[in-house]
Amino acid sequence: MAGVEAASWDVIVVGGGNAALCAAINAANAGSRVLVLERSPIEERGGNTAYTDGLMRTVYEGADDIRAYCPDLTDDEVAVSDFGAYTESDFFEDMARITQYRTDPDLCEILVTRSKETILWMRDQGVRFFPNFGRQAYRINGRFVFWGGATIAVQAGGPGLVEALYRAAEKRGIEIRYESWVRDLVYEDGAVKGVVVALTDGSNETILAPSVVLACGGFEGNAEMRARYLGPGWDLAKVRGSKYNTGDGLSMALKIGAKPFGHWSGCHAVSWERYASDFGDLAITPQYQRHSYPLCVMVNQLGKRFVDEGADFRNYTYAKYGHAVLAQPGQVAWQIYDSKVVHLLRDEYRTRNVTKISANTLEELADKLDEVDKTQLLATIAEFNASVNTDATFDPNIKDGRNATSNGVVRSNWANTIDTGPFEAYAVTCGVTFTFGGLRITTEGEALDVNDRVIPGLFIAGEMVGGIFYFNYPGASGLTSGAVFGRLAGGTAAAYARKLQPQAVTAA
């Protein structure tokens, strides 16, 4: 044992991503002495946040709100942009519909109604945003038309968000310790009073503080827990993000009686590069995304379609279609694109780290896809082509109703015949982003026990908050949720510490 560090801290934050840093910054803004314990080395800091595009879903009424979020936006950029609006009602409806009306109403209300103020708060902490031109808007007749309700992103994406939040934390005097693996909570007399940290030399250190915020992610990086909670086969999935999110925070909280809550057998999982690394790699992970599938025909090794590629905008389907791919033979599928749409593919399809097959004819393509049943593949495409509703005009900015069907699977929108070469096919598997199961909290971010009583001194944020997402999620709402509930937990933790140690915490 390395001993016990005296309670010189008001708030300990466990984790190093978006939610953790928002908690730490808000606690420091309230005058708390804050210690952040990050399991990873400094080079890999940021948790899953570092692996994201930095896209954040938030309420806005029009261009004026977008300009408030993005003060660097120019008049010329506004002039060529149709931002539309995304109201609280829109956000509520998306959350309800996408989660099959299971999202916790109280937590959902916090997420939606505080999204705008949280983005503005992040801006004031030094985070820079911009409209996500190109990836969330197609340029039609000289104008960018934004679709799918997710309009703004952090400049430089997830890595940019991580850097901005760490700069803000360091500016406020927050101490950050890396390679500090929190293994247990100090729980005495019915309250959390600190944490036990495993150090790199093999020893343990106990660090005391009146408030502990757990914001150290779900269990997506733990193959055993994935198989246990998500089900058979999930141990075979790729992990899109941090290898350090192994469910430790959840386990230590459950150990002291915290209440599990939410969709423990559910997760955010996408179509992902078939031969991606097992865990996220900050240098190349963005190249593994395969999110242009609403423009493709997707088939399995049997040569059959198995999902409605055009059921909705990518933002509302991508987080569940990894489940569908994992269920296919070999946990693999192929996205097939006609030359009429390849110019619309996202940039990551044009990188080196991609499993791609090209051919001038469908017969040649079928021959090259040697794992796929050739006869059935050609039959699937022929049936699909014959059924395309050519009375509807193709328009990727709206749900255009241009439908088709094959193998008994409907294609609802954006159907184009696969008949004009050259053709391109991309191999995908399942990539897990984060798990949905978490812990029950109050509307102030306090952890509840299995008897629905507050656990004094323990606060929860980020992926560890249960009850928000079920089955699926509206794209870009994960980072927003992390920021909203991180800020909430940090503020409540600071107030609790002030109550216990009024002489140690002064208002900022």
JSON list of N, CA and C in Angstrom, two decimals, residues 251 418 427:
[
{"chain": "A", "resi": 251, "resn": "SER", "atom": "N", "xyz": [-18.84, -1.45, -11.92]},
{"chain": "A", "resi": 251, "resn": "SER", "atom": "CA", "xyz": [-18.65, -2.56, -10.98]},
{"chain": "A", "resi": 251, "resn": "SER", "atom": "C", "xyz": [-18.44, -2.07, -9.55]},
{"chain": "A", "resi": 418, "resn": "ILE", "atom": "N", "xyz": [-28.79, -0.40, -59.25]},
{"chain": "A", "resi": 418, "resn": "ILE", "atom": "CA", "xyz": [-27.37, -0.77, -59.25]},
{"chain": "A", "resi": 418, "resn": "ILE", "atom": "C", "xyz": [-27.09, -1.34, -60.64]},
{"chain": "A", "resi": 427, "resn": "ALA", "atom": "N", "xyz": [-16.36, -4.06, -47.34]},
{"chain": "A", "resi": 427, "resn": "ALA", "atom": "CA", "xyz": [-16.65, -5.08, -46.32]},
{"chain": "A", "resi": 427, "resn": "ALA", "atom": "C", "xyz": [-16.76, -4.42, -44.95]}
]
